PDB file of C-alpha atoms in Angstrom:
ATOM      1  CA  UNK R  54    -158.883-146.861 226.359  1.00  0.00           C
ATOM      2  CA  UNK R  55    -158.659-144.395 223.700  1.00  0.00           C
ATOM      3  CA  UNK R  56    -160.110-144.430 220.322  1.00  0.00           C
ATOM      4  CA  UNK R  57    -156.709-145.123 218.875  1.00  0.00           C
ATOM      5  CA  UNK R  58    -156.565-148.279 220.791  1.00  0.00           C
ATOM      6  CA  UNK R  59    -159.604-149.532 218.882  1.00  0.00           C
ATOM      7  CA  UNK R  60    -157.839-149.171 215.354  1.00  0.00           C
ATOM      8  CA  UNK R  61    -156.033-152.364 214.332  1.00  0.00           C
ATOM      9  CA  UNK R  62    -152.888-151.308 212.453  1.00  0.00           C
ATOM     10  CA  UNK R  63    -152.584-152.603 208.897  1.00  0.00           C
ATOM     11  CA  UNK R  64    -149.354-154.174 207.984  1.00  0.00           C
ATOM     12  CA  UNK R  65    -147.450-152.660 204.925  1.00  0.00           C
ATOM     13  CA  UNK R  66    -147.664-154.463 201.738  1.00  0.00           C
ATOM     14  CA  UNK R  67    -144.908-156.760 200.846  1.00  0.00           C
ATOM     15  CA  UNK R  68    -141.986-155.142 198.904  1.00  0.00           C
ATOM     16  CA  UNK R  69    -142.245-156.790 195.504  1.00  0.00           C
ATOM     17  CA  UNK R  70    -141.046-154.999 192.351  1.00  0.00           C
ATOM     18  CA  UNK R  71    -143.809-154.188 190.027  1.00  0.00           C
ATOM     19  CA  UNK R  72    -143.404-153.346 186.282  1.00  0.00           C
ATOM     20  CA  UNK R  73    -144.621-149.932 185.659  1.00  0.00           C
ATOM     21  CA  UNK R  74    -146.455-150.854 182.441  1.00  0.00           C
ATOM     22  CA  UNK R  75    -148.222-153.752 184.164  1.00  0.00           C
ATOM     23  CA  UNK R  76    -149.476-151.475 186.958  1.00  0.00           C
ATOM     24  CA  UNK R  77    -150.638-148.679 184.482  1.00  0.00           C
ATOM     25  CA  UNK R  78    -152.321-151.316 182.317  1.00  0.00           C
ATOM     26  CA  UNK R  79    -154.064-153.309 185.040  1.00  0.00           C
ATOM     27  CA  UNK R  80    -155.043-150.227 186.924  1.00  0.00           C
ATOM     28  CA  UNK R  81    -156.674-148.554 183.957  1.00  0.00           C
ATOM     29  CA  UNK R  82    -158.342-151.873 182.931  1.00  0.00           C
ATOM     30  CA  UNK R  83    -159.880-151.895 186.489  1.00  0.00           C
ATOM     31  CA  UNK R  84    -160.866-148.324 186.423  1.00  0.00           C
ATOM     32  CA  UNK R  85    -158.627-147.609 189.579  1.00  0.00           C
ATOM     33  CA  UNK R  86    -156.619-144.854 187.993  1.00  0.00           C
ATOM     34  CA  UNK R  87    -157.947-141.889 186.147  1.00  0.00           C
ATOM     35  CA  UNK R  88    -156.262-141.148 182.715  1.00  0.00           C
ATOM     36  CA  UNK R  89    -153.947-138.286 183.101  1.00  0.00           C
ATOM     37  CA  UNK R  90    -154.331-135.659 180.542  1.00  0.00           C
ATOM     38  CA  UNK R  91    -152.357-132.308 180.213  1.00  0.00           C
ATOM     39  CA  UNK R  92    -155.320-130.512 181.810  1.00  0.00           C
ATOM     40  CA  UNK R  93    -155.556-132.732 184.796  1.00  0.00           C
ATOM     41  CA  UNK R  94    -151.782-133.210 185.356  1.00  0.00           C
ATOM     42  CA  UNK R  95    -150.246-131.735 188.508  1.00  0.00           C
ATOM     43  CA  UNK R  96    -146.850-131.052 187.007  1.00  0.00           C
ATOM     44  CA  UNK R  97    -146.237-127.338 186.352  1.00  0.00           C
ATOM     45  CA  UNK R  98    -146.943-126.255 182.753  1.00  0.00           C
ATOM     46  CA  UNK R  99    -144.286-124.987 180.539  1.00  0.00           C
ATOM     47  CA  UNK R 100    -145.357-121.730 178.762  1.00  0.00           C
ATOM     48  CA  UNK R 101    -144.472-121.073 175.172  1.00  0.00           C
ATOM     49  CA  UNK R 102    -142.256-118.174 174.550  1.00  0.00           C
ATOM     50  CA  UNK R 103    -143.907-114.784 173.728  1.00  0.00           C
ATOM     51  CA  UNK R 104    -144.996-114.369 170.043  1.00  0.00           C
ATOM     52  CA  UNK R 105    -142.511-111.459 169.623  1.00  0.00           C
ATOM     53  CA  UNK R 106    -139.679-113.613 170.886  1.00  0.00           C
ATOM     54  CA  UNK R 107    -140.613-116.544 168.439  1.00  0.00           C
ATOM     55  CA  UNK R 108    -140.653-114.048 165.616  1.00  0.00           C
ATOM     56  CA  UNK R 109    -137.180-112.718 166.579  1.00  0.00           C
ATOM     57  CA  UNK R 110    -135.776-116.313 166.583  1.00  0.00           C
ATOM     58  CA  UNK R 111    -136.775-117.356 163.152  1.00  0.00           C
ATOM     59  CA  UNK R 112    -135.157-114.416 161.323  1.00  0.00           C
ATOM     60  CA  UNK R 113    -132.058-115.185 163.286  1.00  0.00           C
ATOM     61  CA  UNK R 114    -132.029-118.832 162.087  1.00  0.00           C
ATOM     62  CA  UNK R 115    -132.636-117.572 158.628  1.00  0.00           C
ATOM     63  CA  UNK R 116    -129.682-115.360 158.748  1.00  0.00           C
ATOM     64  CA  UNK R 117    -127.426-117.964 160.119  1.00  0.00           C
ATOM     65  CA  UNK R 118    -128.435-120.386 157.391  1.00  0.00           C
ATOM     66  CA  UNK R 119    -128.097-117.724 154.786  1.00  0.00           C
ATOM     67  CA  UNK R 120    -124.627-116.760 155.949  1.00  0.00           C
ATOM     68  CA  UNK R 121    -123.565-120.346 155.825  1.00  0.00           C
ATOM     69  CA  UNK R 122    -124.915-120.912 152.367  1.00  0.00           C
ATOM     70  CA  UNK R 123    -123.139-117.673 151.200  1.00  0.00           C
ATOM     71  CA  UNK R 124    -119.852-118.769 152.603  1.00  0.00           C
ATOM     72  CA  UNK R 125    -120.263-122.222 150.999  1.00  0.00           C
ATOM     73  CA  UNK R 126    -120.953-120.529 147.646  1.00  0.00           C
ATOM     74  CA  UNK R 127    -118.126-118.067 147.922  1.00  0.00           C
ATOM     75  CA  UNK R 128    -115.707-121.063 148.808  1.00  0.00           C
ATOM     76  CA  UNK R 129    -117.022-122.929 145.645  1.00  0.00           C
ATOM     77  CA  UNK R 130    -116.410-119.973 143.373  1.00  0.00           C
ATOM     78  CA  UNK R 131    -113.020-119.439 144.799  1.00  0.00           C
ATOM     79  CA  UNK R 132    -112.074-122.948 144.230  1.00  0.00           C
ATOM     80  CA  UNK R 133    -113.545-122.945 140.741  1.00  0.00           C
ATOM     81  CA  UNK R 134    -111.562-119.808 139.908  1.00  0.00           C
ATOM     82  CA  UNK R 135    -108.319-121.432 141.164  1.00  0.00           C
ATOM     83  CA  UNK R 136    -108.871-124.503 139.078  1.00  0.00           C
ATOM     84  CA  UNK R 137    -109.500-122.402 135.844  1.00  0.00           C
ATOM     85  CA  UNK R 138    -106.356-120.445 136.471  1.00  0.00           C
ATOM     86  CA  UNK R 139    -104.354-123.736 136.973  1.00  0.00           C
ATOM     87  CA  UNK R 140    -105.884-125.106 133.799  1.00  0.00           C
ATOM     88  CA  UNK R 141    -104.980-121.899 131.863  1.00  0.00           C
ATOM     89  CA  UNK R 142    -101.446-122.046 133.078  1.00  0.00           C
ATOM     90  CA  UNK R 143    -101.004-125.680 132.025  1.00  0.00           C
ATOM     91  CA  UNK R 144    -102.504-124.883 128.702  1.00  0.00           C
ATOM     92  CA  UNK R 145    -100.091-121.999 128.216  1.00  0.00           C
ATOM     93  CA  UNK R 146     -97.216-124.230 128.983  1.00  0.00           C
ATOM     94  CA  UNK R 147     -98.287-126.770 126.581  1.00  0.00           C
ATOM     95  CA  UNK R 148     -98.574-124.229 123.869  1.00  0.00           C
ATOM     96  CA  UNK R 149     -95.176-122.837 124.265  1.00  0.00           C
ATOM     97  CA  UNK R 150     -93.838-125.157 121.456  1.00  0.00           C
ATOM     98  CA  UNK R 151     -96.189-123.400 119.020  1.00  0.00           C
ATOM     99  CA  UNK R 152     -94.759-119.770 119.550  1.00  0.00           C
ATOM    100  CA  UNK R 153     -93.871-118.025 116.539  1.00  0.00           C
ATOM    101  CA  UNK R 154     -90.153-118.251 116.986  1.00  0.00           C
ATOM    102  CA  UNK R 155     -90.438-122.051 116.927  1.00  0.00           C
ATOM    103  CA  UNK R 156     -92.200-122.571 113.563  1.00  0.00           C
ATOM    104  CA  UNK R 157     -91.449-119.772 111.149  1.00  0.00           C
ATOM    105  CA  UNK R 158     -92.233-119.721 107.481  1.00  0.00           C
ATOM    106  CA  UNK R 159     -91.317-117.439 104.600  1.00  0.00           C
ATOM    107  CA  UNK R 160     -93.852-116.669 101.840  1.00  0.00           C
ATOM    108  CA  UNK R 161     -94.762-113.812  99.632  1.00  0.00           C
ATOM    109  CA  UNK R 162     -97.938-111.495  99.827  1.00  0.00           C
ATOM    110  CA  UNK R 163    -100.061-110.498  96.874  1.00  0.00           C
ATOM    111  CA  UNK R 164     -97.737-107.425  96.319  1.00  0.00           C
ATOM    112  CA  UNK R 165     -94.608-109.740  96.060  1.00  0.00           C
ATOM    113  CA  UNK R 166     -93.274-108.577  99.411  1.00  0.00           C
ATOM    114  CA  UNK R 167     -91.703-111.262 101.465  1.00  0.00           C
ATOM    115  CA  UNK R 168     -93.643-112.293 104.595  1.00  0.00           C
ATOM    116  CA  UNK R 169     -92.410-114.333 107.541  1.00  0.00           C
ATOM    117  CA  UNK R 170     -94.451-115.874 110.211  1.00  0.00           C
ATOM    118  CA  UNK R 171     -92.461-113.942 112.872  1.00  0.00           C
ATOM    119  CA  UNK R 172     -93.564-110.647 111.091  1.00  0.00           C
ATOM    120  CA  UNK R 173     -96.910-110.960 112.764  1.00  0.00           C
ATOM    121  CA  UNK R 174     -95.551-111.176 116.311  1.00  0.00           C
ATOM    122  CA  UNK R 175     -97.380-108.836 118.695  1.00  0.00           C
ATOM    123  CA  UNK R 176    -100.643-109.007 116.523  1.00  0.00           C
ATOM    124  CA  UNK R 177    -103.852-110.918 116.686  1.00  0.00           C
ATOM    125  CA  UNK R 178    -104.201-113.045 113.528  1.00  0.00           C
ATOM    126  CA  UNK R 179    -106.957-114.995 111.827  1.00  0.00           C
ATOM    127  CA  UNK R 180    -105.573-117.443 109.460  1.00  0.00           C
ATOM    128  CA  UNK R 181    -107.128-119.736 106.700  1.00  0.00           C
ATOM    129  CA  UNK R 182    -105.571-122.113 104.274  1.00  0.00           C
ATOM    130  CA  UNK R 183    -107.411-122.420 100.961  1.00  0.00           C
ATOM    131  CA  UNK R 184    -107.037-121.781  97.242  1.00  0.00           C
ATOM    132  CA  UNK R 185    -108.499-119.342  94.771  1.00  0.00           C
ATOM    133  CA  UNK R 186    -110.198-121.875  92.494  1.00  0.00           C
ATOM    134  CA  UNK R 187    -112.344-123.229  95.639  1.00  0.00           C
ATOM    135  CA  UNK R 188    -115.884-123.239  94.466  1.00  0.00           C
ATOM    136  CA  UNK R 189    -117.730-122.409  97.729  1.00  0.00           C
ATOM    137  CA  UNK R 190    -115.989-123.432 101.132  1.00  0.00           C
ATOM    138  CA  UNK R 191    -113.057-121.086 100.902  1.00  0.00           C
ATOM    139  CA  UNK R 192    -115.152-117.937  99.853  1.00  0.00           C
ATOM    140  CA  UNK R 193    -117.578-118.619 102.745  1.00  0.00           C
ATOM    141  CA  UNK R 194    -114.749-118.926 105.334  1.00  0.00           C
ATOM    142  CA  UNK R 195    -113.090-115.707 104.164  1.00  0.00           C
ATOM    143  CA  UNK R 196    -116.449-113.961 104.166  1.00  0.00           C
ATOM    144  CA  UNK R 197    -117.007-115.035 107.761  1.00  0.00           C
ATOM    145  CA  UNK R 198    -113.368-113.873 108.700  1.00  0.00           C
ATOM    146  CA  UNK R 199    -113.956-110.514 107.015  1.00  0.00           C
ATOM    147  CA  UNK R 200    -117.213-109.906 108.753  1.00  0.00           C
ATOM    148  CA  UNK R 201    -115.769-110.792 112.081  1.00  0.00           C
ATOM    149  CA  UNK R 202    -112.769-108.697 111.682  1.00  0.00           C
ATOM    150  CA  UNK R 203    -114.973-105.637 110.532  1.00  0.00           C
ATOM    151  CA  UNK R 204    -117.158-106.061 113.669  1.00  0.00           C
ATOM    152  CA  UNK R 205    -114.032-106.077 115.917  1.00  0.00           C
ATOM    153  CA  UNK R 206    -112.466-103.208 114.295  1.00  0.00           C
ATOM    154  CA  UNK R 207    -115.548-101.034 115.169  1.00  0.00           C
ATOM    155  CA  UNK R 208    -114.621-101.385 118.863  1.00  0.00           C
ATOM    156  CA  UNK R 209    -111.852 -98.947 119.671  1.00  0.00           C
ATOM    157  CA  UNK R 210    -111.036-100.728 122.955  1.00  0.00           C
ATOM    158  CA  UNK R 211    -109.896-103.879 121.108  1.00  0.00           C
ATOM    159  CA  UNK R 212    -106.466-104.413 119.411  1.00  0.00           C
ATOM    160  CA  UNK R 213    -106.318-104.692 115.680  1.00  0.00           C
ATOM    161  CA  UNK R 214    -106.865-107.951 114.084  1.00  0.00           C
ATOM    162  CA  UNK R 215    -104.961-109.219 110.983  1.00  0.00           C
ATOM    163  CA  UNK R 216    -106.695-111.701 108.695  1.00  0.00           C
ATOM    164  CA  UNK R 217    -104.426-113.856 106.488  1.00  0.00           C
ATOM    165  CA  UNK R 218    -104.997-116.229 103.677  1.00  0.00           C
ATOM    166  CA  UNK R 219    -102.308-118.853 102.687  1.00  0.00           C
ATOM    167  CA  UNK R 220    -102.814-120.755  99.441  1.00  0.00           C
ATOM    168  CA  UNK R 221    -102.450-124.450  99.281  1.00  0.00           C
ATOM    169  CA  UNK R 222    -102.309-124.239  95.482  1.00  0.00           C
ATOM    170  CA  UNK R 223     -99.131-122.428  94.693  1.00  0.00           C
ATOM    171  CA  UNK R 224     -99.136-123.659  91.148  1.00  0.00           C
ATOM    172  CA  UNK R 225    -102.071-121.572  90.190  1.00  0.00           C
ATOM    173  CA  UNK R 226    -102.204-119.081  93.012  1.00  0.00           C
ATOM    174  CA  UNK R 227     -99.349-116.585  92.201  1.00  0.00           C
ATOM    175  CA  UNK R 228     -99.322-113.003  93.237  1.00  0.00           C
ATOM    176  CA  UNK R 229    -101.536-111.774  90.488  1.00  0.00           C
ATOM    177  CA  UNK R 230    -104.105-114.409  91.103  1.00  0.00           C
ATOM    178  CA  UNK R 231    -104.195-113.533  94.796  1.00  0.00           C
ATOM    179  CA  UNK R 232    -104.787-109.896  94.110  1.00  0.00           C
ATOM    180  CA  UNK R 233    -107.704-110.637  91.742  1.00  0.00           C
ATOM    181  CA  UNK R 234    -109.270-113.063  94.285  1.00  0.00           C
ATOM    182  CA  UNK R 235    -108.828-111.126  97.486  1.00  0.00           C
ATOM    183  CA  UNK R 236    -110.284-107.790  96.244  1.00  0.00           C
ATOM    184  CA  UNK R 237    -113.757-109.193  97.021  1.00  0.00           C
ATOM    185  CA  UNK R 238    -113.099-109.791 100.576  1.00  0.00           C
ATOM    186  CA  UNK R 239    -111.884-107.571 103.731  1.00  0.00           C
ATOM    187  CA  UNK R 240    -109.618-104.799 102.524  1.00  0.00           C
ATOM    188  CA  UNK R 241    -106.835-105.672 104.918  1.00  0.00           C
ATOM    189  CA  UNK R 242    -106.828-109.362 103.987  1.00  0.00           C
ATOM    190  CA  UNK R 243    -103.437-110.480 103.238  1.00  0.00           C
ATOM    191  CA  UNK R 244    -102.825-113.364 100.856  1.00  0.00           C
ATOM    192  CA  UNK R 245     -99.597-115.358 100.967  1.00  0.00           C
ATOM    193  CA  UNK R 246     -98.059-117.742  98.354  1.00  0.00           C
ATOM    194  CA  UNK R 247     -94.642-119.146  97.538  1.00  0.00           C
ATOM    195  CA  UNK R 248     -92.943-122.259  96.213  1.00  0.00           C
ATOM    196  CA  UNK R 249     -94.434-125.649  96.702  1.00  0.00           C
ATOM    197  CA  UNK R 250     -91.863-126.445  99.281  1.00  0.00           C
ATOM    198  CA  UNK R 251     -92.525-123.265 101.340  1.00  0.00           C
ATOM    199  CA  UNK R 252     -96.280-123.621 101.191  1.00  0.00           C
ATOM    200  CA  UNK R 253     -96.052-127.141 102.326  1.00  0.00           C
ATOM    201  CA  UNK R 254     -93.751-125.955 105.298  1.00  0.00           C
ATOM    202  CA  UNK R 255     -96.404-123.398 106.169  1.00  0.00           C
ATOM    203  CA  UNK R 256     -99.266-125.873 106.160  1.00  0.00           C
ATOM    204  CA  UNK R 257     -97.191-128.504 108.051  1.00  0.00           C
ATOM    205  CA  UNK R 258     -96.727-125.836 110.848  1.00  0.00           C
ATOM    206  CA  UNK R 259    -100.375-125.836 111.428  1.00  0.00           C
ATOM    207  CA  UNK R 260    -101.136-129.597 110.660  1.00  0.00           C
ATOM    208  CA  UNK R 261    -103.077-128.652 107.682  1.00  0.00           C
ATOM    209  CA  UNK R 262    -103.875-131.374 105.221  1.00  0.00           C
ATOM    210  CA  UNK R 263    -103.900-130.608 101.515  1.00  0.00           C
ATOM    211  CA  UNK R 264    -103.918-132.876  98.508  1.00  0.00           C
ATOM    212  CA  UNK R 265    -104.656-132.051  94.852  1.00  0.00           C
ATOM    213  CA  UNK R 266    -107.292-134.190  93.033  1.00  0.00           C
ATOM    214  CA  UNK R 267    -107.126-135.551  89.520  1.00  0.00           C
ATOM    215  CA  UNK R 268    -107.200-133.074  86.607  1.00  0.00           C
ATOM    216  CA  UNK R 269    -110.076-132.947  84.198  1.00  0.00           C
ATOM    217  CA  UNK R 270    -110.123-132.618  80.436  1.00  0.00           C
ATOM    218  CA  UNK R 271    -109.326-128.709  80.814  1.00  0.00           C
ATOM    219  CA  UNK R 272    -106.593-129.307  83.376  1.00  0.00           C
ATOM    220  CA  UNK R 273    -108.628-128.153  86.132  1.00  0.00           C
ATOM    221  CA  UNK R 274    -108.508-129.863  89.557  1.00  0.00           C
ATOM    222  CA  UNK R 275    -109.715-129.345  93.159  1.00  0.00           C
ATOM    223  CA  UNK R 276    -107.580-129.477  96.264  1.00  0.00           C
ATOM    224  CA  UNK R 277    -108.809-131.284  99.318  1.00  0.00           C
ATOM    225  CA  UNK R 278    -107.726-129.417 102.455  1.00  0.00           C
ATOM    226  CA  UNK R 279    -108.515-128.716 106.028  1.00  0.00           C
ATOM    227  CA  UNK R 280    -111.103-125.951 106.464  1.00  0.00           C
ATOM    228  CA  UNK R 281    -110.224-124.514 109.831  1.00  0.00           C
ATOM    229  CA  UNK R 282    -109.891-120.966 110.813  1.00  0.00           C
ATOM    230  CA  UNK R 283    -106.980-120.426 113.169  1.00  0.00           C
ATOM    231  CA  UNK R 284    -106.666-117.594 115.865  1.00  0.00           C
ATOM    232  CA  UNK R 285    -103.145-116.699 116.860  1.00  0.00           C
ATOM    233  CA  UNK R 286    -102.357-114.526 119.947  1.00  0.00           C
ATOM    234  CA  UNK R 287     -99.734-111.763 120.021  1.00  0.00           C
ATOM    235  CA  UNK R 288     -97.244-114.271 121.184  1.00  0.00           C
ATOM    236  CA  UNK R 289     -97.794-116.644 118.199  1.00  0.00           C
ATOM    237  CA  UNK R 290     -99.889-119.122 120.284  1.00  0.00           C
ATOM    238  CA  UNK R 291    -102.393-121.113 118.544  1.00  0.00           C
ATOM    239  CA  UNK R 292    -105.295-120.064 120.908  1.00  0.00           C
ATOM    240  CA  UNK R 293    -108.269-121.528 118.982  1.00  0.00           C
ATOM    241  CA  UNK R 294    -109.653-122.820 115.762  1.00  0.00           C
ATOM    242  CA  UNK R 295    -113.143-122.739 114.171  1.00  0.00           C
ATOM    243  CA  UNK R 296    -114.758-125.082 111.773  1.00  0.00           C
ATOM    244  CA  UNK R 297    -117.209-124.257 108.945  1.00  0.00           C
ATOM    245  CA  UNK R 298    -120.171-124.423 111.269  1.00  0.00           C
ATOM    246  CA  UNK R 299    -119.064-121.264 113.186  1.00  0.00           C
ATOM    247  CA  UNK R 300    -120.990-117.946 111.981  1.00  0.00           C
ATOM    248  CA  UNK R 301    -119.370-114.734 111.692  1.00  0.00           C
ATOM    249  CA  UNK R 302    -121.129-113.601 114.811  1.00  0.00           C
ATOM    250  CA  UNK R 303    -119.862-116.648 116.929  1.00  0.00           C
ATOM    251  CA  UNK R 304    -116.380-116.059 115.447  1.00  0.00           C
ATOM    252  CA  UNK R 305    -116.442-112.402 116.551  1.00  0.00           C
ATOM    253  CA  UNK R 306    -117.681-113.265 120.077  1.00  0.00           C
ATOM    254  CA  UNK R 307    -115.021-115.923 120.546  1.00  0.00           C
ATOM    255  CA  UNK R 308    -112.090-113.664 119.392  1.00  0.00           C
ATOM    256  CA  UNK R 309    -113.317-110.741 121.618  1.00  0.00           C
ATOM    257  CA  UNK R 310    -113.483-113.240 124.456  1.00  0.00           C
ATOM    258  CA  UNK R 311    -109.828-114.322 123.821  1.00  0.00           C
ATOM    259  CA  UNK R 312    -108.734-110.783 123.667  1.00  0.00           C
ATOM    260  CA  UNK R 313    -110.334-109.959 127.006  1.00  0.00           C
ATOM    261  CA  UNK R 314    -108.892-112.954 128.816  1.00  0.00           C
ATOM    262  CA  UNK R 315    -105.499-113.149 127.088  1.00  0.00           C
ATOM    263  CA  UNK R 316    -102.424-113.564 129.229  1.00  0.00           C
ATOM    264  CA  UNK R 317     -99.021-113.466 127.557  1.00  0.00           C
ATOM    265  CA  UNK R 318     -96.335-116.149 128.035  1.00  0.00           C
ATOM    266  CA  UNK R 319     -94.084-115.399 130.843  1.00  0.00           C
TER     267      UNK R 319
END
């Protein structure tokens, strides 16, 4: 008999499925299994990448992110530029009907010389409708126009600008009255007058409202009228208009920008 014959074999346990959570929970409650920590785990440890490698990875990620952001910004700017070009194209198409050849007028300047709207084709024009007996609004508008024109004239890179004043009171504003009135403003300011019918046609071409008020005991009266300053481009397009709230400096900057970005009709 050998020592092995004295050992009674132990039968294997029955094969029953056991939930892992139940085993771990019951074993830990009974103290049968030690709590496994990273320090006591037998699994091979995964070492962190070297410090110099980690530092190389982070700038690379930043470069990728920065490149993606730059590409997105470039695409947005390109799309915005295309939309602006399309808007300008549609605007030019809509303004074709306001070209000089489609809405001409015939008046006289302060020297008596005939002037037609088509005479100013190829020029930049600032245009204002008013009357010489206006107490305050018209002189202020002509002063702003003159200051803006003088400032633009000091830049030799810019094309010349012609200021125009069209009366809405032809009954009192003949050539002599215009000469007396305009001498206090820009030296190149042209004043235009004509018959009542011709003046109405000129005002209608720019949708200008004008209506004479009641006369006082001396026969004097005030003319209610639109107070906009109009900017015409070399093709006769109505490019912009400015109310009484625009200063001479703002007027100058706007005209300068229009000159810089101007595109003629095709």
